[in-house]
Amino acid sequence: MPQTLVKDVEFFVAALSRTFVSALQRDPDGMYSRVGFGVIEKFSEDVVRLKKFDGTVSHYARDITKFQRNLG
């Protein structure tokens, strides 16, 4: 069951535990689709930086992106 990360403390715990997180954004039809995934390297109140398996880094705006971690 996925858990949506909203609060700074939730991002902090996910970053410390090195949990893989999915980044989801709405498509033109209003449905969420995964645009990225990785471990949270850094975060602020505006942006989250995710690092993938291969070492590439992506930045996502918190106001238009939903972040989820799998609790399963």
mmCIF file of N, CA, C and O in Angstrom:
data_model
loop_
_atom_site.group_PDB
_atom_site.id
_atom_site.type_symbol
_atom_site.label_atom_id
_atom_site.label_comp_id
_atom_site.label_asym_id
_atom_site.label_seq_id
_atom_site.Cartn_x
_atom_site.Cartn_y
_atom_site.Cartn_z
ATOM 1 N N MET A 1 0.845 -1.179 0.000
ATOM 2 C CA MET A 1 0.000 0.000 0.000
ATOM 3 C C MET A 1 0.889 1.240 0.000
ATOM 4 O O MET A 1 1.700 1.427 0.903
ATOM 5 N N PRO A 2 0.787 2.105 -1.003
ATOM 6 C CA PRO A 2 1.646 3.296 -1.048
ATOM 7 C C PRO A 2 1.246 4.350 -0.028
ATOM 8 O O PRO A 2 0.075 4.519 0.281
ATOM 9 N N GLN A 3 2.262 5.033 0.491
ATOM 10 C CA GLN A 3 2.045 6.147 1.409
ATOM 11 C C GLN A 3 2.497 7.425 0.715
ATOM 12 O O GLN A 3 3.616 7.491 0.200
ATOM 13 N N THR A 4 1.640 8.421 0.686
ATOM 14 C CA THR A 4 1.981 9.703 0.081
ATOM 15 C C THR A 4 2.766 10.536 1.082
ATOM 16 O O THR A 4 2.367 10.679 2.235
ATOM 17 N N LEU A 5 3.892 11.073 0.628
ATOM 18 C CA LEU A 5 4.725 11.936 1.458
ATOM 19 C C LEU A 5 4.272 13.374 1.285
ATOM 20 O O LEU A 5 4.200 13.867 0.154
ATOM 21 N N VAL A 6 3.973 14.041 2.376
ATOM 22 C CA VAL A 6 3.500 15.424 2.320
ATOM 23 C C VAL A 6 4.335 16.312 3.232
ATOM 24 O O VAL A 6 4.829 17.357 2.815
ATOM 25 N N LYS A 7 4.510 15.894 4.471
ATOM 26 C CA LYS A 7 5.203 16.699 5.472
ATOM 27 C C LYS A 7 6.716 16.555 5.338
ATOM 28 O O LYS A 7 7.214 15.523 4.894
ATOM 29 N N ASP A 8 7.433 17.594 5.777
ATOM 30 C CA ASP A 8 8.892 17.551 5.745
ATOM 31 C C ASP A 8 9.438 16.365 6.525
ATOM 32 O O ASP A 8 10.405 15.735 6.100
ATOM 33 N N VAL A 9 8.820 16.041 7.644
ATOM 34 C CA VAL A 9 9.305 14.931 8.458
ATOM 35 C C VAL A 9 9.178 13.603 7.703
ATOM 36 O O VAL A 9 10.029 12.717 7.842
ATOM 37 N N GLU A 10 8.156 13.454 6.864
ATOM 38 C CA GLU A 10 7.992 12.234 6.065
ATOM 39 C C GLU A 10 9.092 12.133 5.010
ATOM 40 O O GLU A 10 9.626 11.044 4.763
ATOM 41 N N PHE A 11 9.448 13.265 4.391
ATOM 42 C CA PHE A 11 10.559 13.273 3.441
ATOM 43 C C PHE A 11 11.872 12.976 4.158
ATOM 44 O O PHE A 11 12.720 12.257 3.642
ATOM 45 N N PHE A 12 12.034 13.526 5.358
ATOM 46 C CA PHE A 12 13.251 13.314 6.144
ATOM 47 C C PHE A 12 13.432 11.833 6.490
ATOM 48 O O PHE A 12 14.512 11.278 6.316
ATOM 49 N N VAL A 13 12.370 11.191 6.959
ATOM 50 C CA VAL A 13 12.434 9.765 7.313
ATOM 51 C C VAL A 13 12.741 8.925 6.078
ATOM 52 O O VAL A 13 13.568 8.006 6.127
ATOM 53 N N ALA A 14 12.097 9.222 4.960
ATOM 54 C CA ALA A 14 12.347 8.475 3.720
ATOM 55 C C ALA A 14 13.791 8.665 3.253
ATOM 56 O O ALA A 14 14.422 7.720 2.777
ATOM 57 N N ALA A 15 14.320 9.868 3.408
ATOM 58 C CA ALA A 15 15.709 10.130 3.009
ATOM 59 C C ALA A 15 16.683 9.386 3.917
ATOM 60 O O ALA A 15 17.635 8.763 3.435
ATOM 61 N N LEU A 16 16.446 9.422 5.210
ATOM 62 C CA LEU A 16 17.342 8.732 6.153
ATOM 63 C C LEU A 16 17.321 7.217 5.979
ATOM 64 O O LEU A 16 18.350 6.559 6.101
ATOM 65 N N SER A 17 16.157 6.676 5.691
ATOM 66 C CA SER A 17 16.027 5.228 5.545
ATOM 67 C C SER A 17 16.389 4.742 4.149
ATOM 68 O O SER A 17 16.346 3.544 3.883
ATOM 69 N N ARG A 18 16.727 5.689 3.249
ATOM 70 C CA ARG A 18 17.119 5.357 1.868
ATOM 71 C C ARG A 18 16.021 4.561 1.157
ATOM 72 O O ARG A 18 16.266 3.645 0.391
ATOM 73 N N THR A 19 14.772 4.932 1.417
ATOM 74 C CA THR A 19 13.609 4.290 0.820
ATOM 75 C C THR A 19 13.399 4.815 -0.599
ATOM 76 O O THR A 19 13.505 6.019 -0.837
ATOM 77 N N PHE A 20 13.105 3.894 -1.534
ATOM 78 C CA PHE A 20 12.819 4.340 -2.892
ATOM 79 C C PHE A 20 11.436 4.972 -2.942
ATOM 80 O O PHE A 20 10.479 4.446 -2.385
ATOM 81 N N VAL A 21 11.383 6.101 -3.625
ATOM 82 C CA VAL A 21 10.178 6.920 -3.711
ATOM 83 C C VAL A 21 9.814 7.099 -5.177
ATOM 84 O O VAL A 21 10.687 7.259 -6.028
ATOM 85 N N SER A 22 8.521 7.060 -5.480
ATOM 86 C CA SER A 22 8.031 7.348 -6.826
ATOM 87 C C SER A 22 7.555 8.789 -6.896
ATOM 88 O O SER A 22 6.924 9.285 -5.961
ATOM 89 N N ALA A 23 7.852 9.457 -8.012
ATOM 90 C CA ALA A 23 7.363 10.804 -8.278
ATOM 91 C C ALA A 23 6.245 10.696 -9.303
ATOM 92 O O ALA A 23 6.434 10.117 -10.376
ATOM 93 N N LEU A 24 5.074 11.223 -8.969
ATOM 94 C CA LEU A 24 3.902 11.133 -9.841
ATOM 95 C C LEU A 24 3.415 12.533 -10.197
ATOM 96 O O LEU A 24 3.354 13.414 -9.341
ATOM 97 N N GLN A 25 3.074 12.718 -11.465
ATOM 98 C CA GLN A 25 2.491 13.986 -11.910
ATOM 99 C C GLN A 25 1.260 13.703 -12.750
ATOM 100 O O GLN A 25 1.150 12.648 -13.362
ATOM 101 N N ARG A 26 0.352 14.664 -12.760
ATOM 102 C CA ARG A 26 -0.884 14.502 -13.543
ATOM 103 C C ARG A 26 -0.603 14.676 -15.028
ATOM 104 O O ARG A 26 0.111 15.585 -15.437
ATOM 105 N N ASP A 27 -1.213 13.795 -15.824
ATOM 106 C CA ASP A 27 -1.132 13.932 -17.273
ATOM 107 C C ASP A 27 -2.276 14.830 -17.739
ATOM 108 O O ASP A 27 -3.081 15.290 -16.926
ATOM 109 N N PRO A 28 -2.363 15.124 -19.035
ATOM 110 C CA PRO A 28 -3.433 16.017 -19.516
ATOM 111 C C PRO A 28 -4.847 15.538 -19.211
ATOM 112 O O PRO A 28 -5.779 16.335 -19.147
ATOM 113 N N ASP A 29 -5.020 14.224 -18.991
ATOM 114 C CA ASP A 29 -6.336 13.679 -18.667
ATOM 115 C C ASP A 29 -6.647 13.752 -17.175
ATOM 116 O O ASP A 29 -7.723 13.342 -16.741
ATOM 117 N N GLY A 30 -5.697 14.249 -16.369
ATOM 118 C CA GLY A 30 -5.916 14.367 -14.938
ATOM 119 C C GLY A 30 -5.541 13.131 -14.141
ATOM 120 O O GLY A 30 -5.782 13.076 -12.937
ATOM 121 N N MET A 31 -4.963 12.136 -14.813
ATOM 122 C CA MET A 31 -4.554 10.906 -14.131
ATOM 123 C C MET A 31 -3.087 11.023 -13.727
ATOM 124 O O MET A 31 -2.273 11.592 -14.455
ATOM 125 N N TYR A 32 -2.743 10.468 -12.558
ATOM 126 C CA TYR A 32 -1.358 10.479 -12.117
ATOM 127 C C TYR A 32 -0.579 9.385 -12.837
ATOM 128 O O TYR A 32 -1.047 8.257 -12.968
ATOM 129 N N SER A 33 0.622 9.738 -13.288
ATOM 130 C CA SER A 33 1.513 8.746 -13.870
ATOM 131 C C SER A 33 2.916 8.971 -13.309
ATOM 132 O O SER A 33 3.285 10.100 -12.954
ATOM 133 N N ARG A 34 3.685 7.900 -13.229
ATOM 134 C CA ARG A 34 5.020 7.990 -12.645
ATOM 135 C C ARG A 34 5.965 8.665 -13.630
ATOM 136 O O ARG A 34 6.083 8.253 -14.774
ATOM 137 N N VAL A 35 6.621 9.705 -13.161
ATOM 138 C CA VAL A 35 7.577 10.436 -13.984
ATOM 139 C C VAL A 35 9.008 10.207 -13.520
ATOM 140 O O VAL A 35 9.951 10.603 -14.200
ATOM 141 N N GLY A 36 9.163 9.577 -12.367
ATOM 142 C CA GLY A 36 10.497 9.308 -11.853
ATOM 143 C C GLY A 36 10.441 8.497 -10.576
ATOM 144 O O GLY A 36 9.376 8.271 -10.016
ATOM 145 N N PHE A 37 11.619 8.043 -10.151
ATOM 146 C CA PHE A 37 11.737 7.300 -8.907
ATOM 147 C C PHE A 37 13.180 7.372 -8.443
ATOM 148 O O PHE A 37 14.075 7.695 -9.221
ATOM 149 N N GLY A 38 13.394 7.072 -7.194
ATOM 150 C CA GLY A 38 14.745 7.051 -6.660
ATOM 151 C C GLY A 38 14.743 7.303 -5.168
ATOM 152 O O GLY A 38 13.697 7.347 -4.519
ATOM 153 N N VAL A 39 15.948 7.465 -4.641
ATOM 154 C CA VAL A 39 16.146 7.743 -3.226
ATOM 155 C C VAL A 39 16.235 9.256 -3.063
ATOM 156 O O VAL A 39 16.875 9.947 -3.870
ATOM 157 N N ILE A 40 15.596 9.779 -2.038
ATOM 158 C CA ILE A 40 15.638 11.220 -1.782
ATOM 159 C C ILE A 40 17.046 11.585 -1.331
ATOM 160 O O ILE A 40 17.541 11.090 -0.326
ATOM 161 N N GLU A 41 17.688 12.436 -2.121
ATOM 162 C CA GLU A 41 19.030 12.911 -1.790
ATOM 163 C C GLU A 41 18.972 14.217 -1.019
ATOM 164 O O GLU A 41 19.703 14.415 -0.056
ATOM 165 N N LYS A 42 18.116 15.120 -1.484
ATOM 166 C CA LYS A 42 17.909 16.411 -0.828
ATOM 167 C C LYS A 42 16.470 16.825 -1.048
ATOM 168 O O LYS A 42 15.844 16.423 -2.022
ATOM 169 N N PHE A 43 15.978 17.660 -0.145
ATOM 170 C CA PHE A 43 14.639 18.217 -0.330
ATOM 171 C C PHE A 43 14.562 19.570 0.348
ATOM 172 O O PHE A 43 15.311 19.861 1.279
ATOM 173 N N SER A 44 13.684 20.384 -0.175
ATOM 174 C CA SER A 44 13.387 21.681 0.434
ATOM 175 C C SER A 44 11.872 21.828 0.418
ATOM 176 O O SER A 44 11.159 20.912 0.012
ATOM 177 N N GLU A 45 11.390 22.985 0.802
ATOM 178 C CA GLU A 45 9.935 23.174 0.772
ATOM 179 C C GLU A 45 9.418 23.302 -0.653
ATOM 180 O O GLU A 45 8.216 23.200 -0.885
ATOM 181 N N ASP A 46 10.329 23.486 -1.635
ATOM 182 C CA ASP A 46 9.922 23.654 -3.026
ATOM 183 C C ASP A 46 10.283 22.488 -3.945
ATOM 184 O O ASP A 46 9.554 22.197 -4.890
ATOM 185 N N VAL A 47 11.411 21.827 -3.690
ATOM 186 C CA VAL A 47 11.967 20.842 -4.633
ATOM 187 C C VAL A 47 12.447 19.598 -3.903
ATOM 188 O O VAL A 47 12.925 19.671 -2.771
ATOM 189 N N VAL A 48 12.327 18.447 -4.598
ATOM 190 C CA VAL A 48 12.880 17.188 -4.102
ATOM 191 C C VAL A 48 13.837 16.654 -5.159
ATOM 192 O O VAL A 48 13.513 16.633 -6.351
ATOM 193 N N ARG A 49 15.026 16.250 -4.727
ATOM 194 C CA ARG A 49 16.012 15.668 -5.638
ATOM 195 C C ARG A 49 16.075 14.164 -5.393
ATOM 196 O O ARG A 49 16.337 13.713 -4.282
ATOM 197 N N LEU A 50 15.802 13.390 -6.466
ATOM 198 C CA LEU A 50 15.823 11.934 -6.394
ATOM 199 C C LEU A 50 17.020 11.400 -7.165
ATOM 200 O O LEU A 50 17.320 11.865 -8.272
ATOM 201 N N LYS A 51 17.681 10.391 -6.593
ATOM 202 C CA LYS A 51 18.819 9.735 -7.241
ATOM 203 C C LYS A 51 18.422 8.312 -7.595
ATOM 204 O O LYS A 51 17.988 7.549 -6.733
ATOM 205 N N LYS A 52 18.588 7.949 -8.885
ATOM 206 C CA LYS A 52 18.225 6.620 -9.367
ATOM 207 C C LYS A 52 19.342 5.613 -9.114
ATOM 208 O O LYS A 52 20.439 5.967 -8.690
ATOM 209 N N PHE A 53 19.068 4.338 -9.451
ATOM 210 C CA PHE A 53 20.053 3.261 -9.329
ATOM 211 C C PHE A 53 21.347 3.589 -10.063
ATOM 212 O O PHE A 53 22.430 3.302 -9.577
ATOM 213 N N ASP A 54 21.222 4.162 -11.264
ATOM 214 C CA ASP A 54 22.392 4.411 -12.100
ATOM 215 C C ASP A 54 23.146 5.685 -11.730
ATOM 216 O O ASP A 54 24.122 6.048 -12.372
ATOM 217 N N GLY A 55 22.702 6.379 -10.705
ATOM 218 C CA GLY A 55 23.383 7.575 -10.241
ATOM 219 C C GLY A 55 22.867 8.875 -10.825
ATOM 220 O O GLY A 55 23.303 9.947 -10.404
ATOM 221 N N THR A 56 21.952 8.803 -11.798
ATOM 222 C CA THR A 56 21.408 10.040 -12.355
ATOM 223 C C THR A 56 20.483 10.708 -11.338
ATOM 224 O O THR A 56 19.843 10.044 -10.530
ATOM 225 N N VAL A 57 20.433 12.010 -11.414
ATOM 226 C CA VAL A 57 19.682 12.805 -10.448
ATOM 227 C C VAL A 57 18.605 13.602 -11.186
ATOM 228 O O VAL A 57 18.844 14.125 -12.270
ATOM 229 N N SER A 58 17.421 13.668 -10.593
ATOM 230 C CA SER A 58 16.323 14.456 -11.144
ATOM 231 C C SER A 58 15.719 15.312 -10.038
ATOM 232 O O SER A 58 15.709 14.916 -8.876
ATOM 233 N N HIS A 59 15.212 16.474 -10.436
ATOM 234 C CA HIS A 59 14.574 17.404 -9.499
ATOM 235 C C HIS A 59 13.093 17.516 -9.833
ATOM 236 O O HIS A 59 12.732 17.607 -11.009
ATOM 237 N N TYR A 60 12.260 17.539 -8.794
ATOM 238 C CA TYR A 60 10.813 17.622 -8.977
ATOM 239 C C TYR A 60 10.237 18.679 -8.038
ATOM 240 O O TYR A 60 10.584 18.713 -6.852
ATOM 241 N N ALA A 61 9.364 19.518 -8.571
ATOM 242 C CA ALA A 61 8.706 20.553 -7.771
ATOM 243 C C ALA A 61 7.641 19.910 -6.887
ATOM 244 O O ALA A 61 6.828 19.114 -7.364
ATOM 245 N N ARG A 62 7.645 20.255 -5.620
ATOM 246 C CA ARG A 62 6.692 19.650 -4.680
ATOM 247 C C ARG A 62 5.257 20.100 -4.921
ATOM 248 O O ARG A 62 4.330 19.358 -4.589
ATOM 249 N N ASP A 63 5.070 21.271 -5.519
ATOM 250 C CA ASP A 63 3.704 21.761 -5.688
ATOM 251 C C ASP A 63 2.960 21.075 -6.834
ATOM 252 O O ASP A 63 1.729 21.089 -6.859
ATOM 253 N N ILE A 64 3.667 20.440 -7.776
ATOM 254 C CA ILE A 64 2.993 19.763 -8.891
ATOM 255 C C ILE A 64 3.268 18.266 -8.927
ATOM 256 O O ILE A 64 2.796 17.564 -9.818
ATOM 257 N N THR A 65 4.023 17.764 -7.960
ATOM 258 C CA THR A 65 4.409 16.347 -7.932
ATOM 259 C C THR A 65 3.921 15.692 -6.652
ATOM 260 O O THR A 65 4.012 16.290 -5.580
ATOM 261 N N LYS A 66 3.414 14.479 -6.780
ATOM 262 C CA LYS A 66 3.023 13.681 -5.620
ATOM 263 C C LYS A 66 4.119 12.629 -5.426
ATOM 264 O O LYS A 66 4.529 11.974 -6.386
ATOM 265 N N PHE A 67 4.568 12.469 -4.199
ATOM 266 C CA PHE A 67 5.627 11.510 -3.888
ATOM 267 C C PHE A 67 5.044 10.389 -3.037
ATOM 268 O O PHE A 67 4.349 10.646 -2.060
ATOM 269 N N GLN A 68 5.358 9.156 -3.434
ATOM 270 C CA GLN A 68 4.846 7.997 -2.695
ATOM 271 C C GLN A 68 5.951 6.997 -2.445
ATOM 272 O O GLN A 68 6.845 6.814 -3.270
ATOM 273 N N ARG A 69 5.858 6.338 -1.295
ATOM 274 C CA ARG A 69 6.733 5.206 -1.003
ATOM 275 C C ARG A 69 5.846 3.999 -0.747
ATOM 276 O O ARG A 69 4.725 4.122 -0.266
ATOM 277 N N ASN A 70 6.358 2.839 -1.096
ATOM 278 C CA ASN A 70 5.594 1.615 -0.954
ATOM 279 C C ASN A 70 5.823 1.030 0.434
ATOM 280 O O ASN A 70 6.960 0.807 0.833
ATOM 281 N N LEU A 71 4.759 0.782 1.148
ATOM 282 C CA LEU A 71 4.847 0.224 2.494
ATOM 283 C C LEU A 71 4.772 -1.296 2.504
ATOM 284 O O LEU A 71 4.740 -1.896 3.563
ATOM 285 N N GLY A 72 4.689 -1.915 1.344
ATOM 286 C CA GLY A 72 4.414 -3.332 1.254
ATOM 287 C C GLY A 72 5.541 -4.226 1.465
ATOM 288 O O GLY A 72 5.543 -5.320 1.803
#
